[in-house]
XYZ file of C-alpha atoms in Angstrom:
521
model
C 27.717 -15.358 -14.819
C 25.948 -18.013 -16.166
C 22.334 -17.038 -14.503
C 22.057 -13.621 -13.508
C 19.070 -12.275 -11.495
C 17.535 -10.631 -13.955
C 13.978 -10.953 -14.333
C 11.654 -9.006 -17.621
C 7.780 -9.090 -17.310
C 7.141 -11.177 -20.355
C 3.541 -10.463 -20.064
C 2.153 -7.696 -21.856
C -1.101 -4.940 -21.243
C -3.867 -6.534 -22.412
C -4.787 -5.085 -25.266
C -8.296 -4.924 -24.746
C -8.245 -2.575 -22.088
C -9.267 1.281 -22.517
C -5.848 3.458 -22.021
C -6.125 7.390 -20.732
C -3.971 10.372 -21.078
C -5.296 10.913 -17.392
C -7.113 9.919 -14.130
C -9.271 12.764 -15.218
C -9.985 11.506 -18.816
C -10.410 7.848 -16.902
C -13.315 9.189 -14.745
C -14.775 10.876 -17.552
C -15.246 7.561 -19.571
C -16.736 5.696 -16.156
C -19.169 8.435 -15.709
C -20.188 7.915 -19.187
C -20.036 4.479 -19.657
C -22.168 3.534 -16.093
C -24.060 6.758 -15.242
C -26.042 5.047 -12.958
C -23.875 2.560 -11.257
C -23.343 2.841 -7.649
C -19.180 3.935 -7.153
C -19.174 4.746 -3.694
C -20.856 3.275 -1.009
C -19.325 4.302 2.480
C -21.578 3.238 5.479
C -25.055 4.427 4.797
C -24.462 6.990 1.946
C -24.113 5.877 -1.758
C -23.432 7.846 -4.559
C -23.693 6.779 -8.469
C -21.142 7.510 -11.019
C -23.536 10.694 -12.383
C -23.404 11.896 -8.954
C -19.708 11.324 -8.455
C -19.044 13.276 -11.620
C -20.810 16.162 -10.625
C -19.557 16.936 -7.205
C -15.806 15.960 -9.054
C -17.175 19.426 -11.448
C -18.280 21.120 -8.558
C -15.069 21.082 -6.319
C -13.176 21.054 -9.356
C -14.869 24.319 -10.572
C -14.417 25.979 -7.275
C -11.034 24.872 -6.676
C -10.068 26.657 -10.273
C -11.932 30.098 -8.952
C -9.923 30.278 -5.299
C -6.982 30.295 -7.957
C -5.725 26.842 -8.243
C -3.776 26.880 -11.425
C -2.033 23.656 -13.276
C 0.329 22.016 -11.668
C -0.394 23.752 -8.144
C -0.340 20.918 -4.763
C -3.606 20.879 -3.322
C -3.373 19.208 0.318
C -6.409 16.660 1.501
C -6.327 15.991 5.043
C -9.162 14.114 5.873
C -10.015 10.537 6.512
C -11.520 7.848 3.974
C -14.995 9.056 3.047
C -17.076 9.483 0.443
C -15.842 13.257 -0.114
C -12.015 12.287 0.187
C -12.762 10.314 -2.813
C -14.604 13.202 -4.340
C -11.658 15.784 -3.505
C -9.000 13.655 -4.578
C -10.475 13.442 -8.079
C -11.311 16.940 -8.301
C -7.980 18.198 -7.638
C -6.435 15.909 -10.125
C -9.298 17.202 -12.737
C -8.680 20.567 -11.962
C -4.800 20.137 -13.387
C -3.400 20.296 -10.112
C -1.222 17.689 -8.141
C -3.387 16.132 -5.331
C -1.264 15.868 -2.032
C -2.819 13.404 0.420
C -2.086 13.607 3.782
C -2.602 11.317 6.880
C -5.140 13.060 9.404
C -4.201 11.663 12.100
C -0.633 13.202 12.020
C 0.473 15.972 14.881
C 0.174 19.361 14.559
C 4.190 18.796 15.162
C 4.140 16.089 12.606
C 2.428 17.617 9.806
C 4.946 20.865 10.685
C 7.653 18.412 9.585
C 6.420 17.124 7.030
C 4.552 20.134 4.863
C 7.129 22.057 4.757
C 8.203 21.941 1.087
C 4.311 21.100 0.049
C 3.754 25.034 -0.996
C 0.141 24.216 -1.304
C -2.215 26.609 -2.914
C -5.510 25.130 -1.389
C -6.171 22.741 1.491
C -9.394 20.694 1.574
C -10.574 19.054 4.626
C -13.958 18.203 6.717
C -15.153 19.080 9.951
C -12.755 16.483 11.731
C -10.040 17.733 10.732
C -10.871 21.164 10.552
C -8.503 22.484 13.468
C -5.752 20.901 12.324
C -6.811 22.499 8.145
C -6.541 25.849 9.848
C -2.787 25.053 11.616
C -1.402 23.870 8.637
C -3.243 26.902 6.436
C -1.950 29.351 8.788
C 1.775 27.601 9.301
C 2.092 27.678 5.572
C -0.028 30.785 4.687
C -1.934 28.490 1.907
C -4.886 31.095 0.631
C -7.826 28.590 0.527
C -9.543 26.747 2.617
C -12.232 24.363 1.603
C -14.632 22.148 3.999
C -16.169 19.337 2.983
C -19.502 17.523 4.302
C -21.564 18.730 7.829
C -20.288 22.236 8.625
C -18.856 22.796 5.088
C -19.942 21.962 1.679
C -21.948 19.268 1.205
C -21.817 17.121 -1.741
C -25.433 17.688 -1.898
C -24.940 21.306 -3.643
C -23.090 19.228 -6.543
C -25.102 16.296 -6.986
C -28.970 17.556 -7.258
C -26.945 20.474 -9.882
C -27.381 18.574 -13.517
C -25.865 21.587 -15.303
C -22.479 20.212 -13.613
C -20.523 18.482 -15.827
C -16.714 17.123 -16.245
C -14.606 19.587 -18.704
C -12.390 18.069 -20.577
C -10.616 21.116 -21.190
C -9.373 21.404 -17.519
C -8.167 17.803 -17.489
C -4.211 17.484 -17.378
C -2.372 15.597 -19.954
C 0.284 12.429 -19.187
C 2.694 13.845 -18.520
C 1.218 16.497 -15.493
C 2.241 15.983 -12.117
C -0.804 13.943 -10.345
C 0.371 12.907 -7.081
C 2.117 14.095 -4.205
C 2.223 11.068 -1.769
C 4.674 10.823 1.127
C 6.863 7.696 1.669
C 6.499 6.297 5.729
C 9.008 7.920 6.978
C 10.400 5.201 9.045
C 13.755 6.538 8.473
C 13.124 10.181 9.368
C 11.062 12.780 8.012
C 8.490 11.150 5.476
C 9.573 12.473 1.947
C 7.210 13.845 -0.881
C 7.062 11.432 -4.191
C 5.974 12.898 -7.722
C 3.800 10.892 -9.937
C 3.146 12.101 -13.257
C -0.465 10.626 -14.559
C 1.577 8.616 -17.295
C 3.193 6.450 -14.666
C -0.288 6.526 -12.039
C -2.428 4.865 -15.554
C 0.427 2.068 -15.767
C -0.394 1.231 -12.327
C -3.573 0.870 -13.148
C -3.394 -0.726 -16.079
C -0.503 -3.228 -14.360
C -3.134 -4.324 -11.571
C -6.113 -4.477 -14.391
C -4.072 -7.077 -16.090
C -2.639 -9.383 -13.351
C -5.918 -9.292 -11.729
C -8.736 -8.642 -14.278
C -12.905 -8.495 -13.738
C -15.681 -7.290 -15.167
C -16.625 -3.685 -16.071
C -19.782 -2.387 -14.379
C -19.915 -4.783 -12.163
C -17.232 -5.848 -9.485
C -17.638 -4.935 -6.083
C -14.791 -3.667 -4.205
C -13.951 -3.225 -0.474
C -11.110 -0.971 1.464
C -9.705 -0.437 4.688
C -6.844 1.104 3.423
C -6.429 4.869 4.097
C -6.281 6.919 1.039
C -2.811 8.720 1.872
C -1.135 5.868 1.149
C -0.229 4.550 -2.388
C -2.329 0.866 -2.344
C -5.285 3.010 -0.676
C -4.997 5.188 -3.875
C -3.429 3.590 -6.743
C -5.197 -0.095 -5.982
C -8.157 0.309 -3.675
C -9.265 3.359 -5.337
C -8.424 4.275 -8.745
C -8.836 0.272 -10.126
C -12.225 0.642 -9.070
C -13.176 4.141 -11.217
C -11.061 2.018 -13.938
C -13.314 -0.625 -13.650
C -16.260 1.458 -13.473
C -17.384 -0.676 -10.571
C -18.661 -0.157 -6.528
C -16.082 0.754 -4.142
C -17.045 -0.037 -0.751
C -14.956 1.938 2.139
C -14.698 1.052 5.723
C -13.434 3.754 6.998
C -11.243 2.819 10.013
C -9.983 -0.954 10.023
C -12.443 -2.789 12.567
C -12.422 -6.906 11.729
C -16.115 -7.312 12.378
C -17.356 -4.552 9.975
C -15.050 -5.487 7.557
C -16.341 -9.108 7.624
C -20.019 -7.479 7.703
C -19.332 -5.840 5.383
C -17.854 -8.295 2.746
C -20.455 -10.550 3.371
C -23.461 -7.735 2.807
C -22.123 -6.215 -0.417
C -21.120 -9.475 -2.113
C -17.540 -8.325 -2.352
C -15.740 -9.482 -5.643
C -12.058 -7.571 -4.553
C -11.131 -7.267 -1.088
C -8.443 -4.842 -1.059
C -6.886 -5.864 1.999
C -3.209 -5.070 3.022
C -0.878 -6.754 5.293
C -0.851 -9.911 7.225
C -2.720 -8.509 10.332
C -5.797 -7.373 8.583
C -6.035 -11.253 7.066
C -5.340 -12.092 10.891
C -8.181 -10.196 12.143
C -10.789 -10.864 9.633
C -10.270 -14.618 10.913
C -10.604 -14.060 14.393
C -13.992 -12.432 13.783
C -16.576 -14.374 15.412
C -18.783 -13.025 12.431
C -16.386 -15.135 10.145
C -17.990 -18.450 10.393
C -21.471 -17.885 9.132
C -20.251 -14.907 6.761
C -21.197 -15.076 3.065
C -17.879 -14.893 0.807
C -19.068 -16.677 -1.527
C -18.219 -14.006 -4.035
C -15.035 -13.431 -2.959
C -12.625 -13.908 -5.572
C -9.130 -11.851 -5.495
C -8.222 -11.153 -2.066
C -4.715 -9.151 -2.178
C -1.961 -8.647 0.341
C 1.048 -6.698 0.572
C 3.174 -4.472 3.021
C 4.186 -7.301 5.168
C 4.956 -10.987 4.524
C 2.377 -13.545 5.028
C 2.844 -16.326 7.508
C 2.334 -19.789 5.385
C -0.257 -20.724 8.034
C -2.169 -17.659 7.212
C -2.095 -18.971 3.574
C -3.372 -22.027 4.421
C -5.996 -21.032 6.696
C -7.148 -18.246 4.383
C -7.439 -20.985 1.352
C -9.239 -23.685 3.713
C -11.584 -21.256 5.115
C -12.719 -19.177 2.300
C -11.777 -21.154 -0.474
C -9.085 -18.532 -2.530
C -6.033 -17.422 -2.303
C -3.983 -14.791 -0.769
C -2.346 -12.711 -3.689
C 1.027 -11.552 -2.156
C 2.178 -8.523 -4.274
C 4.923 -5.781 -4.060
C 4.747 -1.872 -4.617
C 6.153 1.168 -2.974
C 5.405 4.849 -2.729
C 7.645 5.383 -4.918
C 5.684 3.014 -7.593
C 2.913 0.208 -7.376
C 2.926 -2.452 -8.201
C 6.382 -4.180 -9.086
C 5.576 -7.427 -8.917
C 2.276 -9.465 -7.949
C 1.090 -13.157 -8.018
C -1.194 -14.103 -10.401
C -5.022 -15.773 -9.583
C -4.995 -17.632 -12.447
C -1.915 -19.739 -12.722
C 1.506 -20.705 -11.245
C 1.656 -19.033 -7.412
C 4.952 -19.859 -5.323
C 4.264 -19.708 -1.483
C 6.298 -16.900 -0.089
C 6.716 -15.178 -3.213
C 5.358 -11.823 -4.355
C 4.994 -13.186 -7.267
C 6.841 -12.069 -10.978
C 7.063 -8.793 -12.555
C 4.584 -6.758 -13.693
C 3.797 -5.787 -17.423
C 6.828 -3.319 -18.404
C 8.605 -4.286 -15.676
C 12.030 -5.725 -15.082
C 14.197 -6.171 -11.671
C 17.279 -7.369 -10.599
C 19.595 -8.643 -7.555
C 22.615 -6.435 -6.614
C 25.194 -6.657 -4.237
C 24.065 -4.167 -0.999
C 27.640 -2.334 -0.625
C 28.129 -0.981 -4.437
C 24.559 -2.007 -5.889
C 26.360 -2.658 -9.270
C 27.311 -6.230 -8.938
C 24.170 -7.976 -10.399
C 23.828 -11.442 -8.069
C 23.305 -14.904 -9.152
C 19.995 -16.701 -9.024
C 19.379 -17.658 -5.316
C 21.491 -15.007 -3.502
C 20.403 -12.239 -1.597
C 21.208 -8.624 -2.774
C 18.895 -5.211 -3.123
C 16.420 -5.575 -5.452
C 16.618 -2.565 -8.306
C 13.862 -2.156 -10.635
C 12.903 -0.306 -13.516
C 9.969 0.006 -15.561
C 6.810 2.994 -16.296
C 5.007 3.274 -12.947
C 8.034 4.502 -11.317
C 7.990 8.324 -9.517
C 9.650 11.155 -11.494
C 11.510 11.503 -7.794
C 11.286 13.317 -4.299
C 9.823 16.672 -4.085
C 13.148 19.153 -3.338
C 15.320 16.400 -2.285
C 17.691 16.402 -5.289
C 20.325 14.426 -3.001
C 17.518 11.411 -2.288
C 16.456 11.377 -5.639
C 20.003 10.420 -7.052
C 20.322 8.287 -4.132
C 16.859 6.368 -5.027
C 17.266 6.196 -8.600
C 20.550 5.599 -10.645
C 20.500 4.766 -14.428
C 16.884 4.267 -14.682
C 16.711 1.872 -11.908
C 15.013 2.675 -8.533
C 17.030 1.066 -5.635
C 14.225 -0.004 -3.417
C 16.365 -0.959 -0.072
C 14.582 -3.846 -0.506
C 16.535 -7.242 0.146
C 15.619 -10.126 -1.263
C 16.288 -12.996 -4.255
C 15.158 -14.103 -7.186
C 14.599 -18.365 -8.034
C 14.700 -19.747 -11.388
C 11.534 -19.533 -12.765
C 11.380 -15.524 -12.073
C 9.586 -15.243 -8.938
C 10.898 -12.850 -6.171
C 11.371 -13.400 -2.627
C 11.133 -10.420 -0.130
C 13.691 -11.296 2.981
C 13.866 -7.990 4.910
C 14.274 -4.210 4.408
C 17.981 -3.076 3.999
C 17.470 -1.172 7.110
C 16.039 -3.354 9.145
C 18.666 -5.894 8.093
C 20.660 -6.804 11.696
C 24.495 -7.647 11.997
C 25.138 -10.270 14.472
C 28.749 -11.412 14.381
C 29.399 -10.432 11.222
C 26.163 -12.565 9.753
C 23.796 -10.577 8.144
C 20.222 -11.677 9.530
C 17.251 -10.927 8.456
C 14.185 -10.352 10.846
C 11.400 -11.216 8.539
C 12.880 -14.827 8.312
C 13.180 -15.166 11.942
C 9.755 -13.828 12.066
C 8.714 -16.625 9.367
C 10.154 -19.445 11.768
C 8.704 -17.917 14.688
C 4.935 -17.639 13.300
C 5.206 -21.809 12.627
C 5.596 -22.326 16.677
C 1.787 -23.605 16.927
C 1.068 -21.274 20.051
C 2.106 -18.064 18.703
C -0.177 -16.013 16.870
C 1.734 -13.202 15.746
C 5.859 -12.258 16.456
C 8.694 -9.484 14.925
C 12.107 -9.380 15.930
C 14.534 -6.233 15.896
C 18.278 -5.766 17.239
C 19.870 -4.528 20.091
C 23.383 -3.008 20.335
C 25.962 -5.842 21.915
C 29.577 -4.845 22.583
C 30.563 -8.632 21.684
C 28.678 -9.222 18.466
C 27.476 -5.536 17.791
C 23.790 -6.830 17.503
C 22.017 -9.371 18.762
C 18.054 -9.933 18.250
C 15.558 -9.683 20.066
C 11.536 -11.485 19.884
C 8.157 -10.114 20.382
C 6.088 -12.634 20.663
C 1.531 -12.478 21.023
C 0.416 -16.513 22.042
C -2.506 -17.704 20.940
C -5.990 -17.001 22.920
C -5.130 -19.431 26.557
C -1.972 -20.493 25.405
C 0.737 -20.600 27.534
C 5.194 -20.727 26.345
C 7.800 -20.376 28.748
C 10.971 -18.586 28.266
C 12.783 -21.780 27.856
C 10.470 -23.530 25.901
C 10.604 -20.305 23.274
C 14.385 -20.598 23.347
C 14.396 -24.181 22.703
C 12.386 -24.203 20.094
C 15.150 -21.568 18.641
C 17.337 -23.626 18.883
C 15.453 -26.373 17.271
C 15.011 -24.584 14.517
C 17.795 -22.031 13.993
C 21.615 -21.740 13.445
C 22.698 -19.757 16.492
C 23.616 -16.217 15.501
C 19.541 -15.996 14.264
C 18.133 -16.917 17.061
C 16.275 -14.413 19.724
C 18.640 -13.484 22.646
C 15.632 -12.137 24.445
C 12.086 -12.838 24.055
C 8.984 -10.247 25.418
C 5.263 -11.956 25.674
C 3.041 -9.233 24.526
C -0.623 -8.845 24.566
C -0.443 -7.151 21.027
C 2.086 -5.737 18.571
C 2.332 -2.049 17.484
C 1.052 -1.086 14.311
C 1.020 1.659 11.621
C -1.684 3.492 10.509
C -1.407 1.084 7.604
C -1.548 -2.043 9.606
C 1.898 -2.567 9.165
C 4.122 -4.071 12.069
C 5.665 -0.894 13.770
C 9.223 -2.102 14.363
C 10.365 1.409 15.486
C 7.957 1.130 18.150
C 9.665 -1.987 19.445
C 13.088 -0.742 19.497
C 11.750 2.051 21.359
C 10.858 -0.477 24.073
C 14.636 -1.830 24.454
């Protein structure tokens, strides 16, 4: 094979960056370095690195004397605040492994998915606080810690200058740091291990690609913290940076505009296609002040071309498509400063290579061009699943981590993201891929937002079908849809059916929820 699909990050760390042993160590230096520098700013409470450190000591200190010992899970169910933030960096500079969990699960839900956590402590606040005591009992986890009104507030740490970070409590590299669950689209969500070795090349990986100023960026998230770009993005890079993170904490378009717009945002860690969406619908969008705006990020679902070219004409940068996964972030992201491809997540990473393989065996390694599963291997990957030995061998064979990812590679190196291997649809024998359907559907100039799924046939086995949300007053018939289709598609990709909905389901993440759809065939 004359050009194989393999690609090698031929970009190196930059040197000139400050490397940890751990997340611990890396707060240590930020509290040092910018004592007095704002880090969190969450609605109307701030709190400066100095103060940040200390209620990190505090919670870390009291986590160690309910028994917490190295290497013990500590759950966090709470939503995005300023004491998540705390907790999540006290567990980790305790020595323990922080586990993360989403809030808003079910009682039945978090049943499912706890039950090879073995926590030793649970942290929570008063919103959760119900649900803390469920999971405490279910489990029998000894401690139980709440944080902020009705608990403890950070206010017993901050005002206390004897607290201070002990560097003798901080893990080392190669310590478990992270517990995060994967989705779970599939079934029950499954528990990934991150060693702080592989969480710092994350770090370091995003610091490079995308690279500011120490002290002084400004950062903004609406991404919840249980998930891996709500942690190892939007808000580890920041304590990195030793900058202001900024968290909104539930998605709402108009805040978030207000809100980039009041702090002079530098980063806006955003997340898929419909938070872009949303943020230009805003009515507040027009007069806002982005005039600091600079990277603006956006993974988890493709972009629409049209949303790259209204984002660019409107605020005057670029949308950064990137790719990551629970199981390690980032893998590959475009760059701010040089060649971007549109519809490309970009190249590699530093330390990171990737290839296309064939989706029966995964050993074949594809040409240039073709579609296969992208593998890839480098130092931010997970050490595996937590008591899945089975999905772990499954997930990662000879170094590489089969990512059930489809997609190709061109000839300069960049990567193109066509579907998920599940989501992948048979019709007729023809593998189709929704997100490309999807990609022709979003050009139609009435429709604002569409996804596509399958449906069982007895003549072709599948066949897909379109949900479509118009435009604001715009009006498509059935047969005007379908003959656009056919306009613009061979026929075993086009839509058999098509439903006009007033919105899409999401995920917590913003994420389109295709499960959801097929649930409504």
């Amino acid at each position: 094979m004359t050009n194989p699909s393999h690609v090698q990050s031929t970009r190196p760390i930059d040197p000139n960056l400050p490397r940890y042993e751990s997340l611990a160590h890396m707060l240590a230096a930020a509290v040092e370095a910018h004592p007095q520098v704002t880090a969190v700013i969450c609605e109307d409470r701030r709190i400066t690195y100095a103060e940040f450190g200390r209620a990190v000591a505090g919670l870390a200190r009291q986590l160690a004397a309910a028994g917490v010992k190295r290497g013990e899970r500590v759950i966090l169910l709470m939503p995005n605040s300023i004491e998540m933030d705390v907790a999540l960096m006290a567990v980790m500079t305790a020595g323990a492994q922080v586990a993360p969990i989403n809030p808003f699960l079910t009682p039945h839900e978090l049943q499912k998915q706890l039950v090879d956590v073995e926590a030793r402590a649970i942290v929570g606040d008063a919103s959760t606080a119900e649900k803390v005591a469920f999971v405490a009992g279910e489990f029998r986890i000894p401690t139980r810690i709440t944080l902020g009104p009705g608990g403890t507030t950070l206010d017993a740490w901050t005002r206390d200058a004897s607290l201070t970070l002990e560097p003798a409590t901080f893990p080392r590299a190669d310590d478990l740091g992270l517990l995060i669950f994967t989705g779970g689209s599939t079934g029950v969500p499954k528990g990934v291990n991150h060693d702080h070795r592989g969480l710092m090349w994350g770090i370091l990986q995003h610091v490079t690609t995308w690279p500011g100023t120490f002290g002084r960026e400004r950062f903004l998230n609406v991404a919840p913290m249980f998930h891996i770009w709500g942690l190892g993005y939007a808000a580890w890079v920041p304590i990195y940076m030793q900058s202001t993170l900024v968290l909104i904490p539930r998605y709402d378009a108009d805040k978030v505009v207000q809100g980039l717009s009041d702090h002079r945002i530098t980063y806006f860690a955003g997340g898929p296609a419909p938070i872009y969406m949303g943020l230009l619908a805003s009515p507040l969008f027009a007069t806002a002040d982005l005039s600091q705006l600079k990277y603006c990020p956006s993974g988890g679902a493709p972009c629409p071309a049209e949303l790259h070219r209204e984002w660019r004409e409107r605020v005057g940068q670029p949308l950064l498509e990137g790719w990551g996964m629970t199981e390690g972030a980032p893998f590959c992201l475009n760059v701010y400063d040089g060649t971007r491809k549109p519809m490309s997540v970009g190249r590699p990473v530093p330390g990171t290579e990737l290839e296309i393989v064939d989706i029966d065996t995964g050993e074949k390694v594809m040409p240039q061009g073709e579609r296969g599963e992208v593998r890839v291997r480098g130092p931010q990957l997970m050490l595996g699943y937590r008591k899945k030995p089975e999905e772990t061998a499954m997930a990662l064979r000879d170094g590489w981590m089969y990512t059930g990812d489809i997609g190709y590679v061109d000839e300069d190196g960049y990567l193109y993201l066509v579907d998920r291997k599940k989501d992948m649809v048979i019709v007729g024998g023809y593998n189709v891929y929704p997100r490309e359907v999807d990609e022709v559907l979003f050009k139609h100039p009435k429709i604002r937002e569409a996804a596509t799924v399958g449906k069982p046939d007895p003549r072709l086995g599948e066949v897909l079908v379109a949900f479509v949300v118009l435009d604001a007053g715009a009006t498509l018939t059935q047969d005007e849809f379908f003959e656009y289709c056919k306009e613009e598609m061979v026929k075993y990709k086009r839509p058999v059916e098509v439903h006009f909905v007033d919105a899409l389901p999401k995920t917590r993440t913003n994420k389109i929820n295709r499960i959801a759809l097929r649930d409504l065939l």
